[in-house]
Structures are given as structure tokens and as C-alpha cells.
Short mmCIF file of C-alpha atoms and ligand atoms in Angstrom, two decimals:
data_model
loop_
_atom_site.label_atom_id
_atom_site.label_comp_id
_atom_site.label_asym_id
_atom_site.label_seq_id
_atom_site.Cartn_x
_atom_site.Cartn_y
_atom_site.Cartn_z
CA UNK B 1 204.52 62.68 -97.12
CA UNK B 2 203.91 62.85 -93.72
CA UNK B 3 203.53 65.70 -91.28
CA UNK B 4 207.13 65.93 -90.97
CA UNK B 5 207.76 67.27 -94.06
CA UNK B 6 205.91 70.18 -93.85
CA UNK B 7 208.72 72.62 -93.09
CA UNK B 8 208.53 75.60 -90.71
CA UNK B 9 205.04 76.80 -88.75
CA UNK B 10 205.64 73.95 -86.39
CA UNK B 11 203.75 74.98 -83.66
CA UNK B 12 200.20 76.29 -85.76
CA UNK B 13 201.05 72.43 -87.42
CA UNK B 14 201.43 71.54 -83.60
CA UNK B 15 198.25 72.71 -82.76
CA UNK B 16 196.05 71.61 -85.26
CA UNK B 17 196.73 68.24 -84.92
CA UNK B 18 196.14 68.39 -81.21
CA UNK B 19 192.52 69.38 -82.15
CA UNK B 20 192.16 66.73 -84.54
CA UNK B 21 193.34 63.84 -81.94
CA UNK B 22 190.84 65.76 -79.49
CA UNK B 23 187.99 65.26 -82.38
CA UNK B 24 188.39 69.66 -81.74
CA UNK B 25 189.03 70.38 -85.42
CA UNK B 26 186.85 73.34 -86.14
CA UNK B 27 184.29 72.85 -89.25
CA UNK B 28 185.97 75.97 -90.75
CA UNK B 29 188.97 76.75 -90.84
CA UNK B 30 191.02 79.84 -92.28
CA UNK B 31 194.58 79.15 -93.62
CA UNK B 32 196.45 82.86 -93.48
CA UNK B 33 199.83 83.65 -94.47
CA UNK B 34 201.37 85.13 -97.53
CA UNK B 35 202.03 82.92 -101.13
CA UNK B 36 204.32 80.31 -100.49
CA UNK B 37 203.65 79.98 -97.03
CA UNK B 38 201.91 76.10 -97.19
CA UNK B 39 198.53 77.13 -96.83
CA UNK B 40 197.69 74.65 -99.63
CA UNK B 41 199.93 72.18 -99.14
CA UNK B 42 198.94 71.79 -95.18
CA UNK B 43 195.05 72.06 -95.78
CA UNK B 44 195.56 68.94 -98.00
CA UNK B 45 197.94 67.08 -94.97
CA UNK B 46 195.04 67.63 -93.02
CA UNK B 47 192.43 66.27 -95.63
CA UNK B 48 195.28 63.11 -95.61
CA UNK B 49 195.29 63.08 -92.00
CA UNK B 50 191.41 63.45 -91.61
CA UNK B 51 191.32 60.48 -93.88
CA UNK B 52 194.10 58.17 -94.22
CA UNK B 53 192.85 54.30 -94.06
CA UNK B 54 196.26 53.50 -91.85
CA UNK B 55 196.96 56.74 -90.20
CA UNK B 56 200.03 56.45 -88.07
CA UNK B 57 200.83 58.09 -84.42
CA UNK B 58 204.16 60.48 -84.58
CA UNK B 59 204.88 62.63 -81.29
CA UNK B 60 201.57 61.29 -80.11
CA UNK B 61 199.50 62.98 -82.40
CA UNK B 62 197.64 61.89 -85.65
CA UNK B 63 199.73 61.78 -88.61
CA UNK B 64 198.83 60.14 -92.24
CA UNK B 65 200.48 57.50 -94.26
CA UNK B 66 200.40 59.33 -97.56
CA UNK B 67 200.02 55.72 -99.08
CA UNK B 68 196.59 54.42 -99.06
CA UNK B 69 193.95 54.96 -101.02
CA UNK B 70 192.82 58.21 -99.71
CA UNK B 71 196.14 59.52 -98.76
CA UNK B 72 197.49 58.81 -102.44
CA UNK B 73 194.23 60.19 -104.48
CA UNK B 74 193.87 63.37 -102.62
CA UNK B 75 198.04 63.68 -102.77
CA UNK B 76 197.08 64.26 -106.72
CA UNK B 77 195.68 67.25 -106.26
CA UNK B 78 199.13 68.95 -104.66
CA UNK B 79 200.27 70.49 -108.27
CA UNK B 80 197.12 73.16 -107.95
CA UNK B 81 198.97 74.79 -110.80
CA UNK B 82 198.90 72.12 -113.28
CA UNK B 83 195.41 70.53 -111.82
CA UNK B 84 194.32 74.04 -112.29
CA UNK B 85 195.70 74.72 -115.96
CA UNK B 86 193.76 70.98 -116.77
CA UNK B 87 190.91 71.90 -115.17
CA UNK B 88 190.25 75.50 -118.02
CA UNK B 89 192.15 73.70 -120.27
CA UNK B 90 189.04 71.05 -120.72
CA UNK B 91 186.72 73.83 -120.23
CA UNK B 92 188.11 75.37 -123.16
CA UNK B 93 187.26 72.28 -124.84
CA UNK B 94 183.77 73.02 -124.10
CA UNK B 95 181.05 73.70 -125.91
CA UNK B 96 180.18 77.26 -125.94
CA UNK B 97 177.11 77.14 -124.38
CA UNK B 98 178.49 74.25 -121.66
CA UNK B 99 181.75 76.35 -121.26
CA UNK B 100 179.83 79.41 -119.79
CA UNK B 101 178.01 77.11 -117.04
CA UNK B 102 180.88 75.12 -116.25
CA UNK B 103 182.96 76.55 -113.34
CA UNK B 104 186.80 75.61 -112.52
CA UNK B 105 187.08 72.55 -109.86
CA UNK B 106 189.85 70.33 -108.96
CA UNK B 107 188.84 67.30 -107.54
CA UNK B 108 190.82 64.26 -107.29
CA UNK B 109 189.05 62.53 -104.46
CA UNK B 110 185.14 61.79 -104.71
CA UNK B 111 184.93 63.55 -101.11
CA UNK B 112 187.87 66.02 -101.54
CA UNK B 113 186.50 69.35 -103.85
CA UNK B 114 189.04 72.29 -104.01
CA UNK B 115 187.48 75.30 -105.24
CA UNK B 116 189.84 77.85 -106.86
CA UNK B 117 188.91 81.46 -108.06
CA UNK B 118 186.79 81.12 -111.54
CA UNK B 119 188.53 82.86 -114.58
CA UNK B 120 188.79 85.21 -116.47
CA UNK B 121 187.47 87.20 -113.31
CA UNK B 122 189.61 85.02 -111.11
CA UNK B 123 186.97 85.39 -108.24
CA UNK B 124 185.09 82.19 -106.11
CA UNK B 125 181.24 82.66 -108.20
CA UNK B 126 178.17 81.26 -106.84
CA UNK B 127 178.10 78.34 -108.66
CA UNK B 128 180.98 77.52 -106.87
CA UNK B 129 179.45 77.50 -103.73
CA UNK B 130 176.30 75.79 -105.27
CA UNK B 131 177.83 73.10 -105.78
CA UNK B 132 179.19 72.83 -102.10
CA UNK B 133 176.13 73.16 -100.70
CA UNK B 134 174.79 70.58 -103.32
CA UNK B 135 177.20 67.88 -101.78
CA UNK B 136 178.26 68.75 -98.20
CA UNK B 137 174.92 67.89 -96.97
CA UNK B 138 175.78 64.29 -97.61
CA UNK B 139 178.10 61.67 -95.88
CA UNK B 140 181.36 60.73 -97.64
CA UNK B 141 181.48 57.82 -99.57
CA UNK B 142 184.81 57.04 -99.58
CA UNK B 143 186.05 59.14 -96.97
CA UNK B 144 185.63 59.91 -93.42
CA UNK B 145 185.35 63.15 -93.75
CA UNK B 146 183.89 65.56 -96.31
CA UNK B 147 186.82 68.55 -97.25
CA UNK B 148 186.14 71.78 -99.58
CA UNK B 149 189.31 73.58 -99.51
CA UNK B 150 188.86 76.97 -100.85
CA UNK B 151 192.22 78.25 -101.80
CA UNK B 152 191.53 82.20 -102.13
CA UNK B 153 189.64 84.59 -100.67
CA UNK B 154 188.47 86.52 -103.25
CA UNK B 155 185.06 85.66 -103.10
CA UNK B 156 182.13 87.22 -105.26
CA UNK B 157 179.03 88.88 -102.98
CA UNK B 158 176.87 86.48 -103.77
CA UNK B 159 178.51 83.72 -103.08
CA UNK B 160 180.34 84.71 -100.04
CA UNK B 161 176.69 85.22 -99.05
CA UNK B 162 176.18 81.60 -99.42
CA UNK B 163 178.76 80.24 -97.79
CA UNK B 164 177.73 81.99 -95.03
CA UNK B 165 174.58 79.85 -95.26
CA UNK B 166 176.68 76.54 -95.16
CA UNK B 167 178.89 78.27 -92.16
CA UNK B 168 175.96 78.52 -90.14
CA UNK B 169 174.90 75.08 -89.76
CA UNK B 170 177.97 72.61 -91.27
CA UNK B 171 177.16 69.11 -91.13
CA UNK B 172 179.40 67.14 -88.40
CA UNK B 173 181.59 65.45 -90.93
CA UNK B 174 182.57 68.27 -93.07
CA UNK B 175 185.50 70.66 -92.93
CA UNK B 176 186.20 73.85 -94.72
CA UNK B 177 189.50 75.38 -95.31
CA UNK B 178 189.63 79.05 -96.02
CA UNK B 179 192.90 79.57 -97.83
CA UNK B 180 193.82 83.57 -97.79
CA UNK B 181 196.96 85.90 -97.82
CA UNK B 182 195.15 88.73 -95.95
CA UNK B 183 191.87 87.42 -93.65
CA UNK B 184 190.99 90.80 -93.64
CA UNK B 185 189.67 90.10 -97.23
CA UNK B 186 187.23 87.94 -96.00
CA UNK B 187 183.78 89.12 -94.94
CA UNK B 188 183.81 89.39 -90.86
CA UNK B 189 180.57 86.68 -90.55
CA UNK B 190 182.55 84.53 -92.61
CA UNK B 191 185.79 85.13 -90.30
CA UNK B 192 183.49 85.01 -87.18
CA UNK B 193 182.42 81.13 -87.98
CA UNK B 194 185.97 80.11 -88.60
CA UNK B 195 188.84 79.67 -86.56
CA UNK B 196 192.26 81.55 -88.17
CA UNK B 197 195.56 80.16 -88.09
CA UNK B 198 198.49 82.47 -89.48
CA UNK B 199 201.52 80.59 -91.43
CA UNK B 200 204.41 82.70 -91.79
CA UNK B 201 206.53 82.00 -95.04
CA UNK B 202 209.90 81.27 -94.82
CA UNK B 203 213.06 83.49 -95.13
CA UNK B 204 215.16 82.84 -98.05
CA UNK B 205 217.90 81.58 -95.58
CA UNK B 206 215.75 79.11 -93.91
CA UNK B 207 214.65 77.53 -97.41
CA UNK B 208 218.42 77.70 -98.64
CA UNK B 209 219.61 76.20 -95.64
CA UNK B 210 216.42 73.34 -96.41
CA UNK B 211 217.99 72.93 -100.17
CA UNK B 212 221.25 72.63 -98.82
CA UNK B 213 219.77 69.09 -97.39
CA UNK B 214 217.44 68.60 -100.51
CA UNK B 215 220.12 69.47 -103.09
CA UNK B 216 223.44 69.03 -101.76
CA UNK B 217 224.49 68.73 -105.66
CA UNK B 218 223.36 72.42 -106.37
CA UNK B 219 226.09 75.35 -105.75
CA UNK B 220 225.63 78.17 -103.23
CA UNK B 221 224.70 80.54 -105.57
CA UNK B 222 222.19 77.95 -107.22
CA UNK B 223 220.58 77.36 -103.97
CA UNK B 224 220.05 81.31 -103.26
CA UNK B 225 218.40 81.48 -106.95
CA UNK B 226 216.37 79.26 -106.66
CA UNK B 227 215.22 80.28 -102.83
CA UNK B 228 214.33 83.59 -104.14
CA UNK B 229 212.58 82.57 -107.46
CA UNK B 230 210.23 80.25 -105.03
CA UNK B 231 209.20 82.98 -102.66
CA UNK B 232 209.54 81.42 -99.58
CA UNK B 233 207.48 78.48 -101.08
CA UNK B 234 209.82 75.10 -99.56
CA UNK B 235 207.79 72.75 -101.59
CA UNK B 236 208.29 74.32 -104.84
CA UNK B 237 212.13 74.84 -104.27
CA UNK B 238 212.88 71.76 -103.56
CA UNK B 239 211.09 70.48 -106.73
CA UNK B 240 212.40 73.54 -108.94
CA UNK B 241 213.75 71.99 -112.15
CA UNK B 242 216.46 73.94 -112.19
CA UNK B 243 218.12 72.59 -115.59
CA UNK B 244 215.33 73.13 -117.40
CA UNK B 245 215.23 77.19 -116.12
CA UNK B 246 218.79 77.55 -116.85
CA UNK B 247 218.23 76.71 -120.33
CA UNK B 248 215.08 78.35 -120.63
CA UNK B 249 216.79 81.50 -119.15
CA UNK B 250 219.87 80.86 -121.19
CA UNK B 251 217.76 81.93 -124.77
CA UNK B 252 215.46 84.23 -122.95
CA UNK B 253 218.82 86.07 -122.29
CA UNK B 254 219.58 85.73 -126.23
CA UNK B 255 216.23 86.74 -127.24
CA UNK B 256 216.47 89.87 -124.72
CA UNK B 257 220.09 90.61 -125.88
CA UNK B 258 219.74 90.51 -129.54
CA UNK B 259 216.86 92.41 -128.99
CA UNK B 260 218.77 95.11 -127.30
CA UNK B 261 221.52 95.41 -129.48
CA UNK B 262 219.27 95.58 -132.41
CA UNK B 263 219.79 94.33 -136.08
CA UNK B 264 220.82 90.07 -135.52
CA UNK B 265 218.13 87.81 -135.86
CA UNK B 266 219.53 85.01 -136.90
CA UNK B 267 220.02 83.90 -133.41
CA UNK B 268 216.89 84.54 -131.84
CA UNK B 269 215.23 82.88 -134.76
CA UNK B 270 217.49 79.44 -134.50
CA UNK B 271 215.80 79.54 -130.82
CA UNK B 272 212.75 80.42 -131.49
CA UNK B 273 212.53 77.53 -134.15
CA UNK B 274 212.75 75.07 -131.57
CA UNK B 275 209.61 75.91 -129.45
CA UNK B 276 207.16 73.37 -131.17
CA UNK B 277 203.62 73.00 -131.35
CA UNK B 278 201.83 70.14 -128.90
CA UNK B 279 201.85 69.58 -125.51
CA UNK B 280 205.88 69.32 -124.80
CA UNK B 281 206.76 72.69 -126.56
CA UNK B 282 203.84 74.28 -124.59
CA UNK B 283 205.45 73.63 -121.73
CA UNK B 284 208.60 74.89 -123.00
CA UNK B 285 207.07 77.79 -124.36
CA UNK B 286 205.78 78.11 -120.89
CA UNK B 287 208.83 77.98 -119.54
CA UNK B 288 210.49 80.41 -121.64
CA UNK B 289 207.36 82.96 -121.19
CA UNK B 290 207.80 82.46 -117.35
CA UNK B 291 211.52 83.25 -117.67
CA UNK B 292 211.29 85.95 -119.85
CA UNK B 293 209.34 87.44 -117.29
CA UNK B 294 211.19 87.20 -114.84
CA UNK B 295 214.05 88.41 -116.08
CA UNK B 296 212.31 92.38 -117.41
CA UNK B 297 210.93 92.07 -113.90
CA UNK B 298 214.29 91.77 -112.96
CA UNK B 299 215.92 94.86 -115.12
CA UNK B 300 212.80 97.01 -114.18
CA UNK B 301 214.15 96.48 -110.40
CA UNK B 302 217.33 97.26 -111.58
CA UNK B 303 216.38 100.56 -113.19
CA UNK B 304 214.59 101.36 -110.13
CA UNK B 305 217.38 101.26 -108.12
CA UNK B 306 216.22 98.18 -106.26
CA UNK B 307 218.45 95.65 -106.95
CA UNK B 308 218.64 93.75 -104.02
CA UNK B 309 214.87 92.71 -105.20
CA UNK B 310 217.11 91.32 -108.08
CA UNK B 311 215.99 87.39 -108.14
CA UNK B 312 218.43 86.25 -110.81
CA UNK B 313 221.11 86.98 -108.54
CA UNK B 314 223.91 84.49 -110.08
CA UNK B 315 223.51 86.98 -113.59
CA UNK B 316 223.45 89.62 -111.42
CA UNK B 317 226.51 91.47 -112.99
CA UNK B 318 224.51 90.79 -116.74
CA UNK B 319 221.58 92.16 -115.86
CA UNK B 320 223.28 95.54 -114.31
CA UNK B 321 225.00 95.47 -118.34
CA UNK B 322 221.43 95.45 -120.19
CA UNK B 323 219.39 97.53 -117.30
CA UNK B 324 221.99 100.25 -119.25
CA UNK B 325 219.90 99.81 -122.57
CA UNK B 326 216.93 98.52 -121.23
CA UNK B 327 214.96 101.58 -120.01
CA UNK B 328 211.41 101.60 -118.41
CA UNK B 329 209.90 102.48 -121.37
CA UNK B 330 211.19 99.23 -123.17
CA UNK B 331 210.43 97.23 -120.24
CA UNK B 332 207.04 97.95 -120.35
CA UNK B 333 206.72 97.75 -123.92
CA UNK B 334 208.43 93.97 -123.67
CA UNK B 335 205.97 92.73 -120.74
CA UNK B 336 202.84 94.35 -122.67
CA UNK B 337 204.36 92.40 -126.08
CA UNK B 338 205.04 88.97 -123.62
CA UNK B 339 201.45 88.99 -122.33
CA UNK B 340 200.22 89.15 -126.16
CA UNK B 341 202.32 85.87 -126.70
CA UNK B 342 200.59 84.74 -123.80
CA UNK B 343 197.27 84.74 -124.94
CA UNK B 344 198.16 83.67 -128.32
CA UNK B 345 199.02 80.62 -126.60
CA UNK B 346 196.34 80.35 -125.00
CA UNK B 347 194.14 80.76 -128.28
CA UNK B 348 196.82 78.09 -130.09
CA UNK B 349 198.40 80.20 -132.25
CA UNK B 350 201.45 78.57 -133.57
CA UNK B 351 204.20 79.31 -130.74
CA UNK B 352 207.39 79.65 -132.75
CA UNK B 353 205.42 82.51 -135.00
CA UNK B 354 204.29 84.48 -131.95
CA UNK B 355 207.43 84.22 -130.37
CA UNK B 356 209.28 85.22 -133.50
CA UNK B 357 206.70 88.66 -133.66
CA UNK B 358 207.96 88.99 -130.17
CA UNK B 359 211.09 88.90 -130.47
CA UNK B 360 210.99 91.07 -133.80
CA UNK B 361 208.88 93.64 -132.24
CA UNK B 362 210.97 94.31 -129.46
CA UNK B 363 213.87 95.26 -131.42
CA UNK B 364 215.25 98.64 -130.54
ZN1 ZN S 401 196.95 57.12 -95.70
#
């Protein structure tokens, strides 16, 4: 996946890789712009380019194959979600006393670390940064060139603090990406060693107008669901399974509707009956969680009078229907309800029994 696919930004994409042909490309550098911008997905083009084995010339500037070695094993690490939801998941596994010293890393590249923020806090911790400054210090094996990508700002004191240490004297073949929606959340000496570059995400047009090339197969008013459920993230559009979250939303909207009207269980229960344990009905249950969210974050804009916020804007006319029942009180009472299914899951509680208390307890 070269260059050429990263959509929109052209001329920040422009620029960087003029510095890299120079040999210009700063030892830190801050990715800003909003979720779904390509802050991610570009900091690990430029680990590609910085690295690929054949790298190809396009418009005259250094490009990557996205097919050698390198190219391929640091490509892995695109899906930060699902490296990310690996990465606790083993941790989990853990020990109790290994769990608490083990921190969250995704690394699919001996010379490639990406450092997300550490749960349950969700913040970059010092060990983080320990371990940075544990390997950056030495040359890449594999690679040509050593790349942390931190992909949030929200760094803990400490260990902002000690970045700041590695800021100030980088070795020559290292590179740091700062990914951030607001740079402004990063401390000023850290800003002050880095060079910024702003992405701006796109507009729902400009990513409808992409799927229209993508997914010529999918109907208008597919194409404008699925641009607003991706936030202005082009990557994740144009991969958006959107079978799967039709049916997904298809017995969410049961599940929300029976629960509305109060007194039928039978069908909710027929659904919920086919969410199985192991690893497939996780993801389904997944699915179904993500969906149900999206649709009471959907009625609560609704019966705020926002609807043009409204992302499920093909059910548009459905969702006006149960807003009428669904009142901000329930809405609440349904996402506080959906985040106890949540981490039920996460504690492996058998899915079609916490869904089934879900559903159950919402009832009207
Ligand atoms: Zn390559």
C-alpha cells in the first residue's frame, strides 16, 4: 500500500517525504489532527518508507513497496484495534503478579514498537517509556531505522518527563512519532523538540465520493452510512463490513424494540440464543454491543433535537418512531446496562446470559 493510497492531506504527505529524500526527517515528529484523520495509518507509511528493502521512486520522492520483509511485518500492525485488544487480551492471561508489571505494546517488527495508552487508566506510564529508552539507544537489527510511534498524547508526568530525556539527545537512526488530536495536550518541551504536522480528517462527502470508487456495489444511502459511522476515517470505510453491521443492527433494533414495547421476549431471546461462547461469538457479541450503541447514541441525538448528528441515517424515519418511547431517562439507563454487558465480557461471563439480563432489564 503505497503512498498513494493514503487519501487526502496531500501536501503535509507531500512534504514529509521531501524531508525524507533530503535525509531532513526530524527525529520527532508530532502527527495532529482529529480521530480518523490517518495519523496512524501515515506514521506507519513512513516506518514502511523509512524501511522498505526495495523502496520505489513515485513523483520523485521515496515511496515503499509494502511487500518486503519490512514493509509486510510492520503492515501487521495497521489493525491497532485488534493488535491492541490481543495485546490486554494476553495480559489478562497473566499471572497476577506478571499482569501488574506488564504494560500494553504492539510490536510486529523487532525495530518497530508502538506504544498505546496503558489501561484501565488509558494513559502512556513510565514503563512505557522505559522501555524506549531501554532499546532506542541501539542500532536496528533488521531495520534501517529504529520507529516508536506513540499513538496518544495522554501521557502520565512521569513519563512525559522521560521522554523528554530521550528528546533531548535521539540517536541518529531513530524516529519518534507523536500521534495526538489536540498538540496542545502535549507538554510545550516535548512540542518544542518535535516538528508538528496537522492532518485534517475528511468530510463525509469526500470519503463517500472515495467509496463510491471502493464500493461501487453499495447504494447511495449505504455509502453515506457508512461515511458517517467511520468518522472521517477513509481506511476504515472502505474496509467497513457492512453485512455483518446490518445484521448486527438488524437484532439490536429487535432487542431495542421489544424492549420498548414491553412484555415479548420470545424474540429477543431466539437472538440472543445465538451469540455463543468462544472467539467467533465474541466478535459477534462485539458487534452487536458496538451497534447497540450506536443506535441509543443515535435516539439520545434524536431526543435532543439534533438529528442531523443522526449516523444511522438510512433508519432514519425508525429511529424518529422509538426516540417517541425512548426518553433520556431510558437511554441512559440502556447505555449504563450495555457497559455492564461489556465488562461481563470482558470477565467471560457467558454472553447469551448477560445479554439476555440486558435485554430483560431494559424492559419498560
Ligand atoms: Zn518494502
Amino acid at each position: 500500500m503505497p503512498f498513494s493510497e493514503f487519501h487526502g492531506n496531500f501536501e503535509t504527505v507531500h512534504r514529509l517525504r521531501e524531508m525524507m529524500s533530503r535525509d531532513h526527517l526530524p527525529h520527532a515528529v508530532v502527527l495532529a489532527g482529529g480521530r480518523g484523520s490517518g495519523k496512524y495509518t501515515l506514521s506507519l507509511m513512513l516506518a514502511q518508507a523509512l524501511n522498505c528493502l526495495n523502496p520505489p521512486n513515485t513523483d520523485g520522492l521515496p515511496d515503499f513497496c509494502g511487500s518486503c520483509a519490512n514493509c509486510t511485518r510492520i503492515g501487521q500492525a495497521c489493525d491497532l484495534d485488534a493488535r491492541f485488544a490481543e495485546a490486554v487480551e494476553a495480559r489478562e492471561n497473566l499471572r497476577e503478579t506478571d499482569k501488574k508489571e506488564t504494560r500494553i505494546f504492539v510490536q510486529t517488527h523487532p525495530d518497530v514498537l508502538v506504544i498505546p495508552p496503558d489501561p484501565p487508566q488509558m494513559m502512556i506510564k513510565v514503563d512505557q517509556v522505559r522501555r524506549v529508552i531501554a532499546t532506542i539507544y541501539y542500532r536496528p537489527a533488521e531495520a534501517k531505522e529504529k520507529v516508536y510511534i506513540f499513538t496518544d498524547s495522554a501521557f502520565m508526568k512521569e513519563a512525559a518527563n522521560s521522554l523528554l530525556k530521550v528528546l533531548e539527545e535521539p540517536p541518529e537512526f531513530a524516529t519518534i512519532f507523536l500521534l495526538t488530536e489536540n498538540s496542545g495536550e502535549l507538554l510545550p518541551t516535548l512540542r518544542s523538540r518535535s516538528m508538528t504536522f496537522t492532518l485534517a480528517a475528511l468530510t463525509g462527502e469526500e470519503i463517500e465520493k472515495d467509496l463510491a470508487k471502493h464500493h461501487p456495489e453499495w447504494k447511495p444511502a449505504q455509502r453515506e452510512l457508512v461515511a458517517r459511522l467511520c468518522d472521517g476515517a477513509v481506511g476504515r470505510a472502505r474496509n467497513f463490513d457492512l453485512e455483518a453491521y446490518t445484521a448486527a443492527r438488524q437484532h439490536a433494533l429487535v432487542i431495542l424494540n421489544s424492549a420498548l414495547r414491553g412484555g415479548e421476549h420470545s424474540e429477543p431471546f431466539k437472538i440472543t440464543e445465538s451469540y455463543r461462547t468462544g472467539a467467533e461469538g465474541r466478535e459477534k457479541t462485539e458487534g452487536l454491543i458496538h451497534t447497540l450503541y450506536s443506535l441509543l447514541r443515535d435516539l439520545m441525538f434524536v431526543d435532543s433535537g439534533a438529528p442531523e448528528l443522526v449516523r444511522n441515517t438510512d433508519i432514519a424515519t425508525e429511529l424518529k418512531r422509538m426516540a417517541e418511547s425512548a426518553d433520556f431517562e431510558w437511554l441512559t439507563a440502556a447505555s449504563d446496562r450495555l457497559a455492564e454487558v461489556e465488562r461481563g465480557m470482558r470477565r467471560n461471563l457467558l454472553r447469551s446470559l448477560s445479554l439476555d439480563a440486558f435485554a430483560a432489564g431494559l424492559e419498560k
